[in-house]
Each structure stands twice: as structure tokens, then as C-alpha cells.
Amino acid sequence: MSDQPHTLRYLANCSMLFTEEPLLERPRAAAAAGFTAIEFWWPWPDNPTPSQEEIDAFVTAVDDSGVQLVGLNFFAGELTGPVDAGVLSIPARSQQFRDNIPVAVGIGERLGVQAFNALYGVRVDDSTPQEQDALALENLGLAAEAAARIGATVLVEPVSGPKPYALRTAADTIAVVDAVRAAGHDNVGFLNDLFHLANNGDDPAAAVAAHTDKTAHVQIADYPGRGEPGTGELDLDALLAQLQEQGYDGYVGLEYKPTTTTTDSLAWLPTARRA
């Protein structure tokens, strides 16, 4: 992908990249690698309401690095664990999400975050899908109201893997985006994660063709394997060119698992394309 037909901007997901470094050192590592923008999952996977000291340390680490924090997840639990993939649709954990909203948006206000990823969560045995979906709509509305106060967008994405995550396809996700918008929240958009769509058997090209107008952010990894571009069979060049041709001009988040070190895994992307 060294000679790409598109000019979209890239950012580093510092929860997946630069994990050779402690979390607070990753913004600086991303800057040293040439990136000017980054995103993070929620930095405290076991705590929706970290202490002010912890928050200040995170904000300072990003500020001092000189990079822009473009995207931040709301609290979603331990994403790398066996169960968690968001909490906002889970009745027993809904309050964690609500408690987290002002904390996440407060960080966003200090750092100029443009988008907050609200992971939908898994299906649970003690609630019906209809009850979970109604709760999700309510919580996404609360998140959108809070994000709107700082001019930010709330993102909804499909997720793949063995967990019983509710949103698997582009159509699943767009239905939620449409429902939240219909409830009066225009600042909600589709996070088109091309890897997750491919991994779920959805057609990424069809998703781009049908839903670019509602796409607020894009994330990539190659498929299969979720490694860096060029390690699988997904035609990311063509998909990103298609996105651009259809009017997408936002960031492309690099949310992949490096097959070696992060530095080596970035060989496909010239330094000039990282800024």
C-alpha cells in the first residue's frame, strides 16, 4: 500500500499499536513515528470513573506528545477479555455507562476529541433483545446529548468475534444509527470497521456503497488475522479509494494487531502519509 490511490488521513489506535510502551508513553511513540493524530479505547477498562489524578496524567501525556486525540471510546469493559464488548445495552451495567459519559466527555473537552465510540454490548440471558435495544437507544441518546455540547459525534460500530455482540453487519449498525437520529440526535454516525465487517461475512464494499453518507469514522485491519495491511486478502486500497470517491474525508484509524513490532508493521505506510 505504499503507492495508494487515495489521500485519506491516517491515525494510530494507541490501544492496538505501540503496546510495546506503557499506555501513557504511547502518544509520544506515535508522534515519534510521524503521526499527528491518535485514538484510544477507554484507558481504564476496569473503571468507568477513574480518579482525577489518573485523568490528569492521561490528558498531560497526550498534550505533551503534541498529537491530537481524535477518538476515544466510552467505557466498554475489558475488550480483550472473554466477556466484555460494551455495556450500554446491558441492564445490570447501564449505570456504568451513564456514570462514564460526563467523564469521557470531560476528557474530550480538554483534548478536543471529535468522536466517541459507544460499543453496543453483548446479548445477555436476563434481558430480552427488545429490552436491551430500548435501553441502548436511551443510553446512546444520553451520550449524544453530552457529546453535542462539545461539538463531538457518537460512533456506533459492528464487532466480530465469539462474544454475542448484537451488531454484526453494516445493516445492523445503520438501523441503530437511524433510530438514534430519529429520536432527535443528529450527531450519531456509523463507524465502518472494514475488518469486522469482513470477519463477520458482510461485504465491506457493499457497506461503503450503501452507507458512506452516514459514515463518521473508519477503522482498518487486514482480513483474516487482523494484522497490518498487506498481511491478508482484504483490498484496503480499493475500499479506501471507494470511500473517498463517495465523499468520505475523515480519518482512517489503524486498529490492527502488528505481526511483529509496531514500527516494523508500519513499513507499508510512508512517514509522510502518517501526518
Short mmCIF file of C-alpha atoms in Angstrom, two decimals:
data_model
loop_
_atom_site.label_atom_id
_atom_site.label_comp_id
_atom_site.label_asym_id
_atom_site.label_seq_id
_atom_site.Cartn_x
_atom_site.Cartn_y
_atom_site.Cartn_z
CA MET A 1 0.00 0.00 0.00
CA SER A 2 2.95 2.35 -0.44
CA ASP A 3 1.50 3.99 -3.57
CA GLN A 4 -2.12 4.48 -2.64
CA PRO A 5 -4.82 5.98 -4.90
CA HIS A 6 -6.43 7.92 -2.05
CA THR A 7 -5.37 10.78 0.20
CA LEU A 8 -7.31 9.97 3.36
CA ARG A 9 -5.71 10.81 6.69
CA TYR A 10 -4.45 8.06 9.00
CA LEU A 11 -4.32 7.96 12.76
CA ALA A 12 -2.85 5.42 15.16
CA ASN A 13 -5.07 3.50 17.55
CA CYS A 14 -2.83 3.53 20.60
CA SER A 15 -4.72 0.72 22.30
CA MET A 16 -3.65 -1.64 19.49
CA LEU A 17 -0.42 -0.02 18.30
CA PHE A 18 2.69 0.92 20.28
CA THR A 19 1.76 -1.56 23.00
CA GLU A 20 5.50 -2.14 23.47
CA GLU A 21 5.25 1.06 25.53
CA PRO A 22 3.28 1.78 28.73
CA LEU A 23 -0.08 3.36 27.92
CA LEU A 24 0.96 6.90 28.84
CA GLU A 25 4.07 6.68 26.65
CA ARG A 26 2.17 5.66 23.52
CA PRO A 27 1.12 9.15 22.36
CA ARG A 28 4.77 10.17 22.33
CA ALA A 29 5.71 6.96 20.49
CA ALA A 30 3.04 7.69 17.89
CA ALA A 31 4.41 11.21 17.44
CA ALA A 32 7.93 9.85 17.05
CA ALA A 33 6.65 7.55 14.31
CA GLY A 34 5.25 10.54 12.42
CA PHE A 35 1.59 10.52 13.42
CA THR A 36 -0.17 13.75 14.30
CA ALA A 37 -3.46 12.16 15.36
CA ILE A 38 -4.37 9.18 17.54
CA GLU A 39 -7.32 7.39 19.12
CA PHE A 40 -7.70 5.26 22.24
CA TRP A 41 -10.06 2.71 23.67
CA TRP A 42 -11.19 3.71 27.18
CA PRO A 43 -7.84 3.76 29.04
CA TRP A 44 -9.23 2.25 32.28
CA PRO A 45 -11.07 -0.95 31.26
CA ASP A 46 -11.98 -1.83 34.84
CA ASN A 47 -13.18 1.61 35.88
CA PRO A 48 -15.70 3.96 34.22
CA THR A 49 -14.85 6.75 36.68
CA PRO A 50 -11.09 6.95 37.28
CA SER A 51 -9.62 9.41 39.74
CA GLN A 52 -8.88 12.99 38.78
CA GLU A 53 -5.19 12.22 39.18
CA GLU A 54 -5.43 9.40 36.63
CA ILE A 55 -7.39 11.57 34.23
CA ASP A 56 -4.91 14.44 34.53
CA ALA A 57 -1.99 12.09 33.86
CA PHE A 58 -3.64 10.82 30.68
CA VAL A 59 -4.50 14.33 29.46
CA THR A 60 -0.97 15.52 30.17
CA ALA A 61 0.55 12.57 28.30
CA VAL A 62 -1.48 13.40 25.20
CA ASP A 63 -0.89 17.15 25.48
CA ASP A 64 2.84 16.79 25.96
CA SER A 65 3.17 14.48 22.96
CA GLY A 66 1.88 17.10 20.55
CA VAL A 67 -0.58 14.72 18.87
CA GLN A 68 -4.34 15.27 18.57
CA LEU A 69 -6.63 12.81 20.31
CA VAL A 70 -9.32 12.47 17.66
CA GLY A 71 -11.26 9.50 19.02
CA LEU A 72 -11.95 8.00 22.44
CA ASN A 73 -14.12 5.05 23.47
CA PHE A 74 -16.69 5.38 26.18
CA PHE A 75 -16.22 2.81 28.94
CA ALA A 76 -16.76 -0.63 27.41
CA GLY A 77 -15.28 -3.05 29.92
CA GLU A 78 -12.27 -5.25 29.22
CA LEU A 79 -12.34 -5.53 25.42
CA THR A 80 -9.51 -8.06 25.33
CA GLY A 81 -11.24 -10.29 27.90
CA PRO A 82 -13.70 -13.13 27.28
CA VAL A 83 -16.95 -11.27 28.01
CA ASP A 84 -16.91 -7.51 27.56
CA ALA A 85 -17.66 -5.65 24.33
CA GLY A 86 -19.50 -2.61 25.64
CA VAL A 87 -22.05 -2.12 28.41
CA LEU A 88 -24.63 0.38 27.22
CA SER A 89 -27.26 -2.24 26.30
CA ILE A 90 -26.80 -4.38 29.42
CA PRO A 91 -29.30 -3.54 32.19
CA ALA A 92 -27.02 -4.62 35.03
CA ARG A 93 -24.21 -2.40 33.71
CA SER A 94 -26.11 0.53 32.22
CA GLN A 95 -25.26 2.77 35.17
CA GLN A 96 -21.56 2.26 34.49
CA PHE A 97 -22.08 3.71 31.03
CA ARG A 98 -24.13 6.63 32.35
CA ASP A 99 -21.55 7.40 35.02
CA ASN A 100 -18.85 7.34 32.37
CA ILE A 101 -20.48 9.76 29.94
CA PRO A 102 -19.52 13.01 31.73
CA VAL A 103 -16.05 11.67 32.48
CA ALA A 104 -15.32 10.75 28.87
CA VAL A 105 -16.81 13.95 27.50
CA GLY A 106 -14.85 15.94 30.08
CA ILE A 107 -11.62 14.42 28.79
CA GLY A 108 -12.83 15.11 25.27
CA GLU A 109 -13.44 18.74 26.06
CA ARG A 110 -9.90 19.16 27.40
CA LEU A 111 -8.27 17.41 24.45
CA GLY A 112 -10.51 18.38 21.52
CA VAL A 113 -11.86 14.88 20.91
CA GLN A 114 -14.09 14.79 17.83
CA ALA A 115 -15.70 11.37 18.21
CA PHE A 116 -16.65 8.95 20.99
CA ASN A 117 -17.08 5.27 20.18
CA ALA A 118 -20.03 3.76 22.06
CA LEU A 119 -19.69 -0.01 21.92
CA TYR A 120 -23.13 -1.57 21.99
CA GLY A 121 -22.52 -4.62 24.17
CA VAL A 122 -23.42 -8.30 24.12
CA ARG A 123 -26.72 -10.11 24.45
CA VAL A 124 -27.41 -11.32 28.00
CA ASP A 125 -29.66 -14.06 29.34
CA ASP A 126 -31.51 -11.95 31.90
CA SER A 127 -32.97 -9.48 29.40
CA THR A 128 -34.70 -9.75 26.02
CA PRO A 129 -33.14 -8.30 22.87
CA GLN A 130 -36.03 -5.84 22.70
CA GLU A 131 -35.37 -4.64 26.25
CA GLN A 132 -31.66 -4.31 25.52
CA ASP A 133 -32.25 -2.40 22.31
CA ALA A 134 -34.61 0.04 24.03
CA LEU A 135 -32.02 0.65 26.74
CA ALA A 136 -29.31 1.11 24.13
CA LEU A 137 -31.38 3.73 22.32
CA GLU A 138 -31.88 5.62 25.57
CA ASN A 139 -28.21 5.49 26.53
CA LEU A 140 -26.98 6.44 23.08
CA GLY A 141 -29.31 9.44 23.23
CA LEU A 142 -27.78 10.50 26.56
CA ALA A 143 -24.29 10.09 25.12
CA ALA A 144 -25.19 12.08 22.02
CA GLU A 145 -26.61 14.93 24.10
CA ALA A 146 -23.43 15.14 26.13
CA ALA A 147 -21.15 14.90 23.10
CA ALA A 148 -23.13 17.58 21.29
CA ARG A 149 -22.20 20.07 23.99
CA ILE A 150 -18.59 19.95 22.80
CA GLY A 151 -19.40 19.54 19.10
CA ALA A 152 -18.48 15.85 19.00
CA THR A 153 -20.03 12.78 17.36
CA VAL A 154 -21.03 9.44 18.88
CA LEU A 155 -19.99 6.40 16.86
CA VAL A 156 -21.71 3.01 16.62
CA GLU A 157 -19.82 0.06 15.13
CA PRO A 158 -20.20 -3.59 14.18
CA VAL A 159 -17.91 -6.01 16.02
CA SER A 160 -16.83 -9.55 15.17
CA GLY A 161 -15.56 -12.45 17.26
CA PRO A 162 -17.02 -15.11 19.57
CA LYS A 163 -18.80 -12.78 22.01
CA PRO A 164 -22.58 -12.44 21.44
CA TYR A 165 -22.26 -8.85 20.24
CA ALA A 166 -25.56 -7.55 18.92
CA LEU A 167 -24.39 -5.56 15.89
CA ARG A 168 -22.65 -7.75 13.31
CA THR A 169 -23.37 -6.19 9.94
CA ALA A 170 -23.46 -2.73 8.45
CA ALA A 171 -27.25 -3.02 8.23
CA ASP A 172 -27.49 -3.91 11.95
CA THR A 173 -25.45 -0.87 12.86
CA ILE A 174 -27.10 1.57 10.49
CA ALA A 175 -30.50 0.59 11.94
CA VAL A 176 -29.28 1.75 15.35
CA VAL A 177 -27.78 4.95 13.94
CA ASP A 178 -31.06 5.69 12.18
CA ALA A 179 -33.09 5.04 15.35
CA VAL A 180 -30.94 7.38 17.45
CA ARG A 181 -31.10 10.06 14.77
CA ALA A 182 -34.87 9.65 14.54
CA ALA A 183 -35.03 10.32 18.29
CA GLY A 184 -33.53 13.74 17.62
CA HIS A 185 -29.77 13.18 17.84
CA ASP A 186 -28.07 14.14 14.59
CA ASN A 187 -24.53 13.76 15.94
CA VAL A 188 -24.51 9.95 15.72
CA GLY A 189 -22.69 8.15 12.94
CA PHE A 190 -21.56 4.80 11.58
CA LEU A 191 -18.08 3.60 12.46
CA ASN A 192 -17.24 1.50 9.43
CA ASP A 193 -14.71 -1.04 10.66
CA LEU A 194 -13.76 -2.84 7.47
CA PHE A 195 -12.08 -5.73 9.27
CA HIS A 196 -15.04 -6.52 11.49
CA LEU A 197 -17.42 -6.48 8.53
CA ALA A 198 -15.22 -8.86 6.56
CA ASN A 199 -14.70 -11.09 9.59
CA ASN A 200 -18.46 -11.34 10.04
CA GLY A 201 -19.01 -12.30 6.41
CA ASP A 202 -20.55 -8.94 5.49
CA ASP A 203 -19.50 -7.25 2.25
CA PRO A 204 -17.29 -4.22 3.04
CA ALA A 205 -17.59 -2.83 -0.50
CA ALA A 206 -21.38 -3.01 -0.35
CA ALA A 207 -21.32 -1.29 3.05
CA VAL A 208 -19.20 1.52 1.63
CA ALA A 209 -21.51 1.87 -1.37
CA ALA A 210 -24.66 1.98 0.75
CA HIS A 211 -23.60 3.85 3.87
CA THR A 212 -20.78 6.30 3.25
CA ASP A 213 -23.21 9.20 3.76
CA LYS A 214 -23.68 8.07 7.39
CA THR A 215 -20.04 7.10 7.98
CA ALA A 216 -18.38 9.27 10.61
CA HIS A 217 -15.18 7.25 11.09
CA VAL A 218 -13.34 4.32 9.52
CA GLN A 219 -11.05 1.71 11.05
CA ILE A 220 -8.96 -0.86 9.24
CA ALA A 221 -7.04 -4.07 9.70
CA ASP A 222 -6.40 -6.77 7.14
CA TYR A 223 -8.54 -9.88 6.93
CA PRO A 224 -8.10 -12.60 8.01
CA GLY A 225 -5.87 -12.24 11.05
CA ARG A 226 -6.44 -8.54 11.89
CA GLY A 227 -2.83 -7.73 11.05
CA GLU A 228 -1.43 -4.73 9.25
CA PRO A 229 -2.43 -4.02 5.63
CA GLY A 230 -0.75 -6.48 3.30
CA THR A 231 -0.88 -9.45 5.66
CA GLY A 232 -4.27 -10.70 4.50
CA GLU A 233 -6.56 -10.64 1.49
CA LEU A 234 -8.71 -7.55 2.05
CA ASP A 235 -8.32 -5.00 -0.77
CA LEU A 236 -7.99 -1.99 1.50
CA ASP A 237 -6.62 0.20 -1.31
CA ALA A 238 -9.80 -0.25 -3.31
CA LEU A 239 -12.10 0.14 -0.31
CA LEU A 240 -10.47 3.35 0.88
CA ALA A 241 -10.43 4.75 -2.64
CA GLN A 242 -14.13 3.90 -2.90
CA LEU A 243 -14.82 5.69 0.39
CA GLN A 244 -13.03 8.79 -0.80
CA GLU A 245 -14.78 8.76 -4.17
CA GLN A 246 -18.11 8.68 -2.34
CA GLY A 247 -17.23 11.71 -0.27
CA TYR A 248 -15.64 10.40 2.92
CA ASP A 249 -12.88 12.76 4.02
CA GLY A 250 -12.37 11.79 7.66
CA TYR A 251 -9.71 9.78 9.40
CA VAL A 252 -8.81 6.13 8.91
CA GLY A 253 -7.89 4.54 12.24
CA LEU A 254 -5.18 1.88 12.21
CA GLU A 255 -6.71 -0.64 14.61
CA TYR A 256 -4.70 -3.74 13.82
CA LYS A 257 -2.53 -6.23 15.70
CA PRO A 258 1.07 -5.81 14.50
CA THR A 259 2.55 -9.09 13.35
CA THR A 260 5.96 -8.01 14.69
CA THR A 261 6.75 -4.67 16.33
CA THR A 262 4.60 -1.62 15.71
CA THR A 263 7.47 0.14 13.96
CA ASP A 264 8.08 -2.77 11.60
CA SER A 265 4.36 -3.17 10.99
CA LEU A 266 4.16 0.41 9.67
CA ALA A 267 6.52 -0.22 6.76
CA TRP A 268 3.54 -0.23 4.37
CA LEU A 269 2.72 3.41 5.24
CA PRO A 270 5.28 6.09 4.25
CA THR A 271 6.05 8.53 7.04
CA ALA A 272 4.64 11.39 5.00
CA ARG A 273 1.24 9.66 4.95
CA ARG A 274 1.11 9.49 8.76
CA ALA A 275 0.79 13.25 9.30
#
